[in-house]
C-alpha positions as a Markdown table, in Angstrom:
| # | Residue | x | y | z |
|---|---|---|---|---|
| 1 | Unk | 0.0 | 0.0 | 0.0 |
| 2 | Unk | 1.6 | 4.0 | -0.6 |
| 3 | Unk | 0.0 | 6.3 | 1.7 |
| 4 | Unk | -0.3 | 9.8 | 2.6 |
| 5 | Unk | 0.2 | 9.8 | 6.1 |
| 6 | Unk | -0.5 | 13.7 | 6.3 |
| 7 | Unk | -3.8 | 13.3 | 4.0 |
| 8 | Unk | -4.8 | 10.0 | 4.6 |
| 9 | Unk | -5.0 | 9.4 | 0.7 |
| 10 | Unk | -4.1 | 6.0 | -0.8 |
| 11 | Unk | -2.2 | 5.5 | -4.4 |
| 12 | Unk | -1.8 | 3.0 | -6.9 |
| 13 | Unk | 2.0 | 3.9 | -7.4 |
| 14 | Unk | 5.0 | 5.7 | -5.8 |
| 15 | Unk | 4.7 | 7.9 | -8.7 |
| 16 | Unk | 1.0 | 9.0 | -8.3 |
| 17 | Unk | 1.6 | 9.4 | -4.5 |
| 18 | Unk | 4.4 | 12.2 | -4.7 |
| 19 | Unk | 2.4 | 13.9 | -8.5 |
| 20 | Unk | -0.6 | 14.1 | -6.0 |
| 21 | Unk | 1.5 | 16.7 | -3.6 |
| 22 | Unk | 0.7 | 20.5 | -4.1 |
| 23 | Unk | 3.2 | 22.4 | -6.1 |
| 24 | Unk | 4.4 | 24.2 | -3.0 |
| 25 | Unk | 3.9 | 22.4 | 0.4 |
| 26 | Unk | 2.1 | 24.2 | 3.0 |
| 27 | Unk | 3.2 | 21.5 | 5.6 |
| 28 | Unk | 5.3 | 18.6 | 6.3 |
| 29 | Unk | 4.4 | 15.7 | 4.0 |
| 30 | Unk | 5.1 | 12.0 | 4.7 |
| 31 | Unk | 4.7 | 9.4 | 2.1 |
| 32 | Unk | 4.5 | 5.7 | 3.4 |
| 33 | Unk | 5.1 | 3.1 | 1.5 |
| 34 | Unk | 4.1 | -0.9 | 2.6 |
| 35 | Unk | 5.1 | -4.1 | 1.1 |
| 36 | Unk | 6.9 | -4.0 | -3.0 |
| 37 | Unk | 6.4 | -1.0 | -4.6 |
| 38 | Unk | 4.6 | -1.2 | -8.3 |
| 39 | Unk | 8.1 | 0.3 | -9.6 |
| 40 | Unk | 9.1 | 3.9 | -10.7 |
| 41 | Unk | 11.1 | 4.6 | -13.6 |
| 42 | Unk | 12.1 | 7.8 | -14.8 |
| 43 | Unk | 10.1 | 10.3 | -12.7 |
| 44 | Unk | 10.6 | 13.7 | -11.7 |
| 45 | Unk | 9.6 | 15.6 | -8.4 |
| 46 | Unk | 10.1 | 19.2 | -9.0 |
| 47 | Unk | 7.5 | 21.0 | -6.3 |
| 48 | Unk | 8.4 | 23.6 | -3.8 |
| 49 | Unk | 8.9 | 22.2 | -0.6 |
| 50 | Unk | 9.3 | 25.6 | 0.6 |
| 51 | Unk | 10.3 | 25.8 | 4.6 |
| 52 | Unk | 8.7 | 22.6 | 5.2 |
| 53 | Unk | 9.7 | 18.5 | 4.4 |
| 54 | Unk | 9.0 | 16.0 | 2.5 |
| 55 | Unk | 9.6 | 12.8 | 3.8 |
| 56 | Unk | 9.2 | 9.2 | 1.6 |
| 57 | Unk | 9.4 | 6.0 | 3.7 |
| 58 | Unk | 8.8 | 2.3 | 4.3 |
| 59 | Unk | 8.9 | 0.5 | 7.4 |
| 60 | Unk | 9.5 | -2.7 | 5.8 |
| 61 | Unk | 12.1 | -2.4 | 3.2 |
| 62 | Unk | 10.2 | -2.1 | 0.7 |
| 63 | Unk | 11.7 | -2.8 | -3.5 |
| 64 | Unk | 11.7 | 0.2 | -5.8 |
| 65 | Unk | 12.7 | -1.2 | -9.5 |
| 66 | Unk | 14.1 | 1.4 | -11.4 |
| 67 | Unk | 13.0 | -0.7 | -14.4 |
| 68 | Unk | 16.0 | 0.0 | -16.0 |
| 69 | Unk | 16.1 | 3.6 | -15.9 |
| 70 | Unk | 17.2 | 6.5 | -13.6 |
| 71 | Unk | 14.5 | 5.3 | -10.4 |
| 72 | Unk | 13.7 | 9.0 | -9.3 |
| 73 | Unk | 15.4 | 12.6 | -10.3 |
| 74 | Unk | 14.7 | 15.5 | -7.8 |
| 75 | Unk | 15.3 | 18.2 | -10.0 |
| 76 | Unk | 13.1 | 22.0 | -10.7 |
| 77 | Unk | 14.2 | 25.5 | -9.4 |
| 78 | Unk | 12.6 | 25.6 | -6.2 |
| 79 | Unk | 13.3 | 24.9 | -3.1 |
| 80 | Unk | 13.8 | 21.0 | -2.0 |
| 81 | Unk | 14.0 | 19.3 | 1.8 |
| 82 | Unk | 13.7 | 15.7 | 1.2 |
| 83 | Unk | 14.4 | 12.7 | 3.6 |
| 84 | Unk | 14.4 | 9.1 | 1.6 |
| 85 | Unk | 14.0 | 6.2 | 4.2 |
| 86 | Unk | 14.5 | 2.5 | 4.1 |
| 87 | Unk | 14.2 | 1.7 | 0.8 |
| 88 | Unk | 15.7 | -1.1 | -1.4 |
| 89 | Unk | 16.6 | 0.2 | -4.7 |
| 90 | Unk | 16.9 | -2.3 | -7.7 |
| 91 | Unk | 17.1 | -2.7 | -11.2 |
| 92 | Unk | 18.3 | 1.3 | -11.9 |
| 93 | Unk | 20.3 | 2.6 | -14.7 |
| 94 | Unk | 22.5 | 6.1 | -14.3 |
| 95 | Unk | 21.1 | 7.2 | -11.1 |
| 96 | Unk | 19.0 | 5.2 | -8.5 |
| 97 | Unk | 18.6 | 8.8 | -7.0 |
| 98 | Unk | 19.5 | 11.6 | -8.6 |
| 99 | Unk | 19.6 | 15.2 | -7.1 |
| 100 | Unk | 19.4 | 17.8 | -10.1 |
| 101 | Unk | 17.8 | 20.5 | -7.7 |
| 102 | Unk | 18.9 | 24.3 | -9.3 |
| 103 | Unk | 17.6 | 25.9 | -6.0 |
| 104 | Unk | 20.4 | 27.8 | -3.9 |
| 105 | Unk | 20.7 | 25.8 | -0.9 |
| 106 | Unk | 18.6 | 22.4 | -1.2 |
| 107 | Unk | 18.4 | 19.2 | 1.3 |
| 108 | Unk | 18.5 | 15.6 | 1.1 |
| 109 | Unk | 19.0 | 12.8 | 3.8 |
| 110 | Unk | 19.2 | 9.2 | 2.3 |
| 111 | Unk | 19.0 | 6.8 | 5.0 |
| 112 | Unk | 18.6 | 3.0 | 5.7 |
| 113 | Unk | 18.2 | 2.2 | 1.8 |
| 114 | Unk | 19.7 | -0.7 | 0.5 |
| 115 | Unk | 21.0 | 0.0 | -3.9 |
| 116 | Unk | 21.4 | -2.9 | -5.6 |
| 117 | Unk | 22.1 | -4.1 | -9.1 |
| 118 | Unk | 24.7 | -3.4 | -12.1 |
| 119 | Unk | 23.3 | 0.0 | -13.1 |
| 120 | Unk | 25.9 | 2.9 | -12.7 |
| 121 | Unk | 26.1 | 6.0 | -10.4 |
| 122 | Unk | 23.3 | 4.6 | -7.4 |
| 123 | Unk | 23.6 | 8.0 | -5.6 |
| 124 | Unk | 23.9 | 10.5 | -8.4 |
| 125 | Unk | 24.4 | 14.2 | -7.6 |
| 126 | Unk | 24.6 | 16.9 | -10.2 |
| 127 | Unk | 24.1 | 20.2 | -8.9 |
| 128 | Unk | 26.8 | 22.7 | -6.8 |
| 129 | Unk | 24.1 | 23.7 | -4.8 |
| 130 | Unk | 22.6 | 20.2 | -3.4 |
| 131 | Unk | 23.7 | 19.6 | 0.2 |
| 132 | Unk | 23.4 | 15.8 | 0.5 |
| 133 | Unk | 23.7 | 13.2 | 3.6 |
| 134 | Unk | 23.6 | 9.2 | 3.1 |
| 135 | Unk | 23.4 | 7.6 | 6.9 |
| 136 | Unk | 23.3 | 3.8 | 6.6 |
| 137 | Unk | 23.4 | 3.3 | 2.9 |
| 138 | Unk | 24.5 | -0.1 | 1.4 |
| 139 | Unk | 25.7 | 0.0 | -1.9 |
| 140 | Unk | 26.4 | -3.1 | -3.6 |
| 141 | Unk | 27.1 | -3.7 | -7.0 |
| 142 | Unk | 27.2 | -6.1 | -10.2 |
| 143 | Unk | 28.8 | -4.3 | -12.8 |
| 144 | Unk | 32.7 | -3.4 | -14.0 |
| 145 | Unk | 33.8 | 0.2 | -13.9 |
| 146 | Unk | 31.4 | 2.1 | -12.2 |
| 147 | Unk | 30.9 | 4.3 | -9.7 |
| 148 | Unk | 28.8 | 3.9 | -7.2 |
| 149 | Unk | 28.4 | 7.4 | -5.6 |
| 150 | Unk | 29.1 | 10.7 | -7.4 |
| 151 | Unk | 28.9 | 14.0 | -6.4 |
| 152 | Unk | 29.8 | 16.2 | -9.4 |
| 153 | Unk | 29.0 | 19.0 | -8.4 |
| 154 | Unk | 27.2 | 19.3 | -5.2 |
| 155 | Unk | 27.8 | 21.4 | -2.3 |
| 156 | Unk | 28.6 | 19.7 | 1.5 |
| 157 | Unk | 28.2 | 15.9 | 1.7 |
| 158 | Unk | 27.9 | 13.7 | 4.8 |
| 159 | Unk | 28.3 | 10.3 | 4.9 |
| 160 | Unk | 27.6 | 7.9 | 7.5 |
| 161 | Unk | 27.8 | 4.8 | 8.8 |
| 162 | Unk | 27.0 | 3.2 | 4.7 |
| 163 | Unk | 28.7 | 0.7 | 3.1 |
| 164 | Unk | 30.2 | 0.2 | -0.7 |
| 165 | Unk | 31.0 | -3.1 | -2.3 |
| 166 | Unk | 31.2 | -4.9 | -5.5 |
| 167 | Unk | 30.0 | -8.0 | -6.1 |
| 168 | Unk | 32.3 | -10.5 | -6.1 |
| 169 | Unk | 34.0 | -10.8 | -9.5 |
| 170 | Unk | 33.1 | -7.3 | -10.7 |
| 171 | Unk | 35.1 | -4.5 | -10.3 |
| 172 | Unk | 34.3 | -1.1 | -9.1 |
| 173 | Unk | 36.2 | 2.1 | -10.4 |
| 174 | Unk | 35.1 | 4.6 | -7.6 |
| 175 | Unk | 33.2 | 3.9 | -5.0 |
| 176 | Unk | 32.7 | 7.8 | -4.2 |
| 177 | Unk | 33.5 | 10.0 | -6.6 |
| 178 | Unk | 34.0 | 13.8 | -6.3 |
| 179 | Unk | 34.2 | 16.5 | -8.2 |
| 180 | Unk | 33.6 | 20.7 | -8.0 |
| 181 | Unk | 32.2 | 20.4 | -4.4 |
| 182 | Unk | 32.6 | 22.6 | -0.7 |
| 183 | Unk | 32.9 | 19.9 | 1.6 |
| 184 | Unk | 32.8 | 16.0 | 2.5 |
| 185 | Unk | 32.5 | 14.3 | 5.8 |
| 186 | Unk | 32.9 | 10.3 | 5.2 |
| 187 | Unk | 32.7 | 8.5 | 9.1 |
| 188 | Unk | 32.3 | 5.1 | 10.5 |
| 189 | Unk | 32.1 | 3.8 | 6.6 |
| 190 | Unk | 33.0 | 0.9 | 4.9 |
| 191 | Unk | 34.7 | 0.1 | 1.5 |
| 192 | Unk | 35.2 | -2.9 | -0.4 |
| 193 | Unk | 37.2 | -2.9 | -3.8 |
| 194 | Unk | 37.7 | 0.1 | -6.4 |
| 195 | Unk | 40.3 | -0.2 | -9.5 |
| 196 | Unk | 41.0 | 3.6 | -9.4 |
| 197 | Unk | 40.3 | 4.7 | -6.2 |
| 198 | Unk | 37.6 | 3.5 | -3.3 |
| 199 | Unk | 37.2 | 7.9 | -2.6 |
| 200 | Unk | 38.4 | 10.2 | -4.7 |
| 201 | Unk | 38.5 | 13.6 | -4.2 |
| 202 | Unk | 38.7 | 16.5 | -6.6 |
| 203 | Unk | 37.4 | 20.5 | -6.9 |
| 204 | Unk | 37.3 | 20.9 | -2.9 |
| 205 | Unk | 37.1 | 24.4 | -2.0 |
| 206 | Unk | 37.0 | 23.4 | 1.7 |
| 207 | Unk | 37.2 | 20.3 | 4.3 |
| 208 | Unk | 37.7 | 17.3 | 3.4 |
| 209 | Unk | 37.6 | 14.9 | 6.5 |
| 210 | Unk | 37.4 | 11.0 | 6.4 |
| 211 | Unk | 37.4 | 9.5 | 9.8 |
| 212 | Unk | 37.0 | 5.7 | 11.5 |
| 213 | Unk | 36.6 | 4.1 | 7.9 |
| 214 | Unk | 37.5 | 0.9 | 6.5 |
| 215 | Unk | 39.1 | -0.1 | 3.4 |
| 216 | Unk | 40.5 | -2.8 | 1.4 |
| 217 | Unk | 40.2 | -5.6 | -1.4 |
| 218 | Unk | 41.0 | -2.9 | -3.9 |
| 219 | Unk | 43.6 | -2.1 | -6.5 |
| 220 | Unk | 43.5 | 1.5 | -6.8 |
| 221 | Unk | 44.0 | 3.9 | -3.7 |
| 222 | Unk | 42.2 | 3.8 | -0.6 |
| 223 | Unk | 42.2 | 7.9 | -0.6 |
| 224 | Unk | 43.0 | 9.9 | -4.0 |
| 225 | Unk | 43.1 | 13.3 | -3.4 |
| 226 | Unk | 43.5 | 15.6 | -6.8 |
| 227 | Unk | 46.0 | 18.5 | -7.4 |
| 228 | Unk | 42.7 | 20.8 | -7.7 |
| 229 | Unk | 41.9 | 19.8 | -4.5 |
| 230 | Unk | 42.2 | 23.2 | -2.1 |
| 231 | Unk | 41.4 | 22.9 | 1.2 |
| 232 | Unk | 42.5 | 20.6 | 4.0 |
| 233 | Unk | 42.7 | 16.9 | 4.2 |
| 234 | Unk | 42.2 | 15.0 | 7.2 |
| 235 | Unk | 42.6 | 11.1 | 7.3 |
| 236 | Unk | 41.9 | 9.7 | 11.3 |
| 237 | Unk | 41.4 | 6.7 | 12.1 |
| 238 | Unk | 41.1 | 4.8 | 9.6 |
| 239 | Unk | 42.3 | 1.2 | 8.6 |
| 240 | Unk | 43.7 | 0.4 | 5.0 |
| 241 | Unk | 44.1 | -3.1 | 4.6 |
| 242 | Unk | 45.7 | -4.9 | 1.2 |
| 243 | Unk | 44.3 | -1.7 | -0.6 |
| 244 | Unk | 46.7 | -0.3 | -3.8 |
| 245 | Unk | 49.1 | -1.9 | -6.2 |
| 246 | Unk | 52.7 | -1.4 | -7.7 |
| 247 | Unk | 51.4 | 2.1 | -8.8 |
| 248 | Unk | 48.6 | 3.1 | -6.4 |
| 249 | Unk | 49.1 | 3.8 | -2.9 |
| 250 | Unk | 46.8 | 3.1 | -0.1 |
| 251 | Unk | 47.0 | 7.0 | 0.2 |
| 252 | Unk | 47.9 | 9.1 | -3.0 |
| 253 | Unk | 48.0 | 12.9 | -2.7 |
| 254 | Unk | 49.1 | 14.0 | -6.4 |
| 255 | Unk | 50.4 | 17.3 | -7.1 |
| 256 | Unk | 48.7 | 19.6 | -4.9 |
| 257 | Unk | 49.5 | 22.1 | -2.3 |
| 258 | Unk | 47.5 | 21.6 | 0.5 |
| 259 | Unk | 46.9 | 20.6 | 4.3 |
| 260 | Unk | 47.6 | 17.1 | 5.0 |
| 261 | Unk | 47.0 | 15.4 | 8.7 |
| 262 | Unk | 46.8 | 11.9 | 9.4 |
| 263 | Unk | 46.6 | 10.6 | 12.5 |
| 264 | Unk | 45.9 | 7.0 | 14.5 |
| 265 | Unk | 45.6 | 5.0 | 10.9 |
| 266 | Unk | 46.6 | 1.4 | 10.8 |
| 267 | Unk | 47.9 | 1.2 | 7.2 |
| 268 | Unk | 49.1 | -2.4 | 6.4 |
| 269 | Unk | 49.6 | -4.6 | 3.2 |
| 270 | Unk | 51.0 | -8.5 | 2.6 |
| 271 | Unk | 50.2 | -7.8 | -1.6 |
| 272 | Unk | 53.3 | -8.1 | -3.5 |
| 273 | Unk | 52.5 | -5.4 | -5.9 |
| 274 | Unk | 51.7 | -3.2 | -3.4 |
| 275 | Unk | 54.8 | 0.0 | -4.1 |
| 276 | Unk | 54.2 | 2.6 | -1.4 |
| 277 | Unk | 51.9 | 2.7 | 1.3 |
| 278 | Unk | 51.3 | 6.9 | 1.8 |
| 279 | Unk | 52.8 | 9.0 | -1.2 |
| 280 | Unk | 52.1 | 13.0 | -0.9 |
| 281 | Unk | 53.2 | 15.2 | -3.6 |
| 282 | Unk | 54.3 | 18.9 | -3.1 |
| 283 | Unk | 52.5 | 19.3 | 0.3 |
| 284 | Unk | 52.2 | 22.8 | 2.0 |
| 285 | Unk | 52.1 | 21.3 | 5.3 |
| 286 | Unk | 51.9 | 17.7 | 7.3 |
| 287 | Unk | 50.8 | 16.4 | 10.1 |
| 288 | Unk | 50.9 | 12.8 | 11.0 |
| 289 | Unk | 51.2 | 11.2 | 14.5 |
| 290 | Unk | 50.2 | 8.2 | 16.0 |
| 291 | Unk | 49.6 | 6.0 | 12.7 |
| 292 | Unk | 50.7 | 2.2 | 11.7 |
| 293 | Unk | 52.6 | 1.6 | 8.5 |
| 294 | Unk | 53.3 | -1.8 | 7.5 |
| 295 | Unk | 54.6 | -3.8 | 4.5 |
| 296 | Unk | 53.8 | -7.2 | 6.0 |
| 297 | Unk | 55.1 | -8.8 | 2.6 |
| 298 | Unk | 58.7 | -10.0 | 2.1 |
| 299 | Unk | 59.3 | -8.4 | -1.2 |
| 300 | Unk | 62.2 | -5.9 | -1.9 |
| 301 | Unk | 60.2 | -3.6 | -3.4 |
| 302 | Unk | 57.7 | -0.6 | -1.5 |
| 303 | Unk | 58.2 | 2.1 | 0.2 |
| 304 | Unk | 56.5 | 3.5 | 3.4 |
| 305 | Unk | 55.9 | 6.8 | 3.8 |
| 306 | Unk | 57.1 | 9.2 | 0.5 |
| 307 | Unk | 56.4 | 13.0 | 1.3 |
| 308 | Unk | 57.8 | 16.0 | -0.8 |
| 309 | Unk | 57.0 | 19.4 | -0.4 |
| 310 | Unk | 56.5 | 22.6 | -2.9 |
| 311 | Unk | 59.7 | 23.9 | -1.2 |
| 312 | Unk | 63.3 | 22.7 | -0.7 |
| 313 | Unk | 64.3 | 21.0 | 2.6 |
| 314 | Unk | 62.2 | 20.2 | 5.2 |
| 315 | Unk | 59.4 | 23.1 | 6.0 |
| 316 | Unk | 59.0 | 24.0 | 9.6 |
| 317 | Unk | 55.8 | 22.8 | 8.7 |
| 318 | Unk | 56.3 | 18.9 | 9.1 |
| 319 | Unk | 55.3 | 17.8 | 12.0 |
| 320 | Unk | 55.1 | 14.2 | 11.9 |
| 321 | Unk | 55.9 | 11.4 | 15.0 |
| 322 | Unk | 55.0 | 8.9 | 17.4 |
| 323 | Unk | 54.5 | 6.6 | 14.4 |
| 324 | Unk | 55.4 | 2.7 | 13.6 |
| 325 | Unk | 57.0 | 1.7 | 11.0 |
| 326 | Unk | 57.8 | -1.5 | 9.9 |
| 327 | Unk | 58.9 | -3.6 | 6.5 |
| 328 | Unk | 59.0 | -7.2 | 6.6 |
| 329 | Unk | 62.0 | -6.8 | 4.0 |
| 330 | Unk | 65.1 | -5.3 | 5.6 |
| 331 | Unk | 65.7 | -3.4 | 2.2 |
| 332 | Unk | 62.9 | -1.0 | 3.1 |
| 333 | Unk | 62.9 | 2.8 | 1.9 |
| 334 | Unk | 61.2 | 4.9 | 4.1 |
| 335 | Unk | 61.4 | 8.3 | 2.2 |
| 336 | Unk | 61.1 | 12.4 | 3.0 |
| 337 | Unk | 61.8 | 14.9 | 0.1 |
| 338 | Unk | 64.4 | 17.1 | 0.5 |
| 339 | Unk | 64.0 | 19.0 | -2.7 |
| 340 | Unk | 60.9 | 19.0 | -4.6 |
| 341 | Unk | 60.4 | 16.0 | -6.8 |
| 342 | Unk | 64.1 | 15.3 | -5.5 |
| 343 | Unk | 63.5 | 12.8 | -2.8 |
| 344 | Unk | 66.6 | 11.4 | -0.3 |
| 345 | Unk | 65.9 | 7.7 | 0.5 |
| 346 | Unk | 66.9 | 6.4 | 3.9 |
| 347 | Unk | 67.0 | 2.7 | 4.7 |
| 348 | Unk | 66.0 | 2.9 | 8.0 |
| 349 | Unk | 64.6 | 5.3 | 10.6 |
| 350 | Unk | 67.3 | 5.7 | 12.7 |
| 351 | Unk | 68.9 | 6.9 | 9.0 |
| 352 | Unk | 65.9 | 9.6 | 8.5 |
| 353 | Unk | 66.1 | 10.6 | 12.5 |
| 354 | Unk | 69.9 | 11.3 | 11.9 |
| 355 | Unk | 69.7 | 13.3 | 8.5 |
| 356 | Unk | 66.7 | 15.1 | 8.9 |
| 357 | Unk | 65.6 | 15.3 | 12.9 |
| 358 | Unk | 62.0 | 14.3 | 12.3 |
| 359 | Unk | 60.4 | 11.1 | 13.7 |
| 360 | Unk | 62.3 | 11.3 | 16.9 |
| 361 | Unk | 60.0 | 9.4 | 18.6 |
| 362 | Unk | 58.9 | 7.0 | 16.0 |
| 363 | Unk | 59.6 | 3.4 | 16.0 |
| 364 | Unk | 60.6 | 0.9 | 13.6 |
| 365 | Unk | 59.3 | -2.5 | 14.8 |
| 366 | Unk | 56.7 | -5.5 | 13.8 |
| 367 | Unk | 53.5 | -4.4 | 14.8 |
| 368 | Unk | 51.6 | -7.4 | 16.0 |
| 369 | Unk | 49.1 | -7.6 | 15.2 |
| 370 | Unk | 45.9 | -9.7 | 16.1 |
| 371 | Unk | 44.8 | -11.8 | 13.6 |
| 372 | Unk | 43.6 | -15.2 | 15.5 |
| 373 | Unk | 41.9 | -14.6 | 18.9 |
| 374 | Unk | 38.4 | -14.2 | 18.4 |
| 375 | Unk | 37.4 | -11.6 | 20.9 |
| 376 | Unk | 39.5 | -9.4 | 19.0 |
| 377 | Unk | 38.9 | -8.0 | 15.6 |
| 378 | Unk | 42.0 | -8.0 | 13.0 |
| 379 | Unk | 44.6 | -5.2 | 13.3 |
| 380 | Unk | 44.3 | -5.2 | 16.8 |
| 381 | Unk | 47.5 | -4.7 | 18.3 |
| 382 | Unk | 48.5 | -7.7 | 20.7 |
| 383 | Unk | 49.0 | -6.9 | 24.1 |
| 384 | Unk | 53.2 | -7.0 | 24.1 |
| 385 | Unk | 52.6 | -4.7 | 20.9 |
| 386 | Unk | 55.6 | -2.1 | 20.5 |
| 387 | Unk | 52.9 | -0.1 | 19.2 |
| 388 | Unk | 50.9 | 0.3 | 22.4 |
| 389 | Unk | 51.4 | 4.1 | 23.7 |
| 390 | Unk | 54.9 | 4.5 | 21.0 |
């Protein structure tokens, strides 16, 4: 059944339930939807929400099948505050949602919706001026070489508590993809997979903050942020696990002057291929303390930690310490640019703390981590841990 809740009206479809709201909405609006949904393909709510909200729900996870089209495209010039709850998405193409809003400052909360199937783009934004929030989304795809969430443009994004996978035996090439937007919050989120990179970030005139998140079973990097990227960058955290290759680093700032901290990361790879864990690229300053590197494979190749800076030497604005280190390979590199684009190698970290007088209280040590006991989860450090309080 799809119900008005505020009216008390009943409708054949989801798409004859939200046509029936006034243009402009004189109150809040709730639209209820039990058991499968008839399908939507292809429709478009434009109305005014004005000050007040719309709200679609199901309290029984009920299916909306896209039918092989974009599922529903909130797009006009006035006015939208929309909340989307509970919902499993199927069967979409280009968009399960897509937010094409042109007003000036416009809403949306996705929560609780489960997007499924191999169609590309399940959360599609398109407008700079779209504030968008997922909380508890699962995305989980079919497909090769798509992307699951993009935000190009839109204005401040939130996510929450969601999770992004592929399939197994497909291959994702973003999981969230950014581009020409203020600001993004990613917390508490998980990520499975990506080719290019799991979040990639691009065109960010502001914060940039990605905290308590998991990644790993991909090729590409765990974090990419763009040389057009323009505001600060802040990794906490987080845990990287067997994410990157011989090219793509678990984190891979490229080419861009900006604010980079990470802090309390557990960064740690046994994938041959896997070249450098944490490359930055003409930095304008760095902050990292308290995070776990470590190349658990014994291959001669990959480095740790490879930070250069837009001017010679080392800037009085590194600030990086209390960090662990460790290579299961004696030949490791760990690496700190001198010069721009002209990087000294060190072999060890008692090397680096001699040349350079950074990492003084860093350790180089095996991390030991738990993998076995069950009332611990993996990559937590064992109780002898050098780790513990470094």
């Amino acid at each position: 059944m799809i119900k008005n809740i505020t009216t008390d009206a009943t409708y054949a479809t989801l798409a004859l339930a939200i046509a029936g709201l006034p243009a402009t909405l004189t109150q809040n609006y709730t639209i209820e939807v039990t058991g499968e949904s008839s399908g939507i393909a292809g429709f478009t709510y434009s109305g005014n929400c004005s000050t007040f909200k719309l709200t679609i729900q199901t309290p029984d996870t009920s299916v909306i099948d896209g039918a092989g089209a974009t599922a529903i495209t909130f797009g006009g010039t006035a006015k939208h505050n929309i909340e989307f709850i509970g919902f499993h998405i199927q069967n979409f193409v280009n968009g399960a949602l897509y937010f094409n809003n042109t007003y000036a400052d416009s809403d949306y909360i996705i929560s609780n919706c489960l997007i499924t199937g191999s169609g590309n783009k399940a959360i599609r934004c398109g407008r700079a001026t779209s504030n968008v929030t997922l909380i508890g989304v699962t995305i989980n795809v079919n497909a090769s070489a798509n992307i699951l969430a993009q935000f190009n443009p839109a204005k401040n994004v939130i996510i929450r508590n969601c999770s992004f996978n592929n399939v197994s035996g497909f291959s994702t090439d973003r999981a969230v993809d950014t581009y020409n937007i203020a600001s993004i919050i990613i917390e508490d989120s998980y990520f499975f997979g990506g080719v290019t990179a799991a979040v990639y970030l691009k065109m960010i005139s502001g914060t940039s903050v990605i905290n308590r998140c998991t990644f790993t079973g991909g090729t590409g990097d765990g974090v990419f942020v763009s040389g057009s990227v323009a505001g600060a960058v802040s990794i906490k955290n987080s845990l990287f696990v067997d994410q990157g290759s011989a090219t793509l680093p678990a984190i891979y700032c490229n080419g861009s002057v900006l604010d980079l901290t990470l802090e309390n990361n557990t960064i740690s790879s046994n994938v041959s291929t896997v070249s450098t864990l944490v490359k930055a690229l003409t930095l304008n300053t760095f902050h990292a303390f308290n995070n776990i590197l470590a190349n658990r494979h014994n291959t001669p190749n990959g480095l740790l930690w490879d930070i250069r800076f837009n001017t010679q030497g080392v800037p009085a604005s590194y600030h990086s310490d209390y960090n662990l280190f460790y290579r299961a390979n004696t030949s490791v590199t760990y690496l700190l640019s001198t010069q721009a684009f002209t990087p000294n190698s060190y072999y060890s970290l008692a090397a680096l703390q001699t040349a350079q007088s950074v990492e003084m209280n860093s350790i180089q040590a095996e991390p030991q981590f738990e993998f076995a006991d069950p009332p611990y989860p993996d990559y937590m450090l064992q109780d002898g841990s050098p780790g513990h309080n470094a």
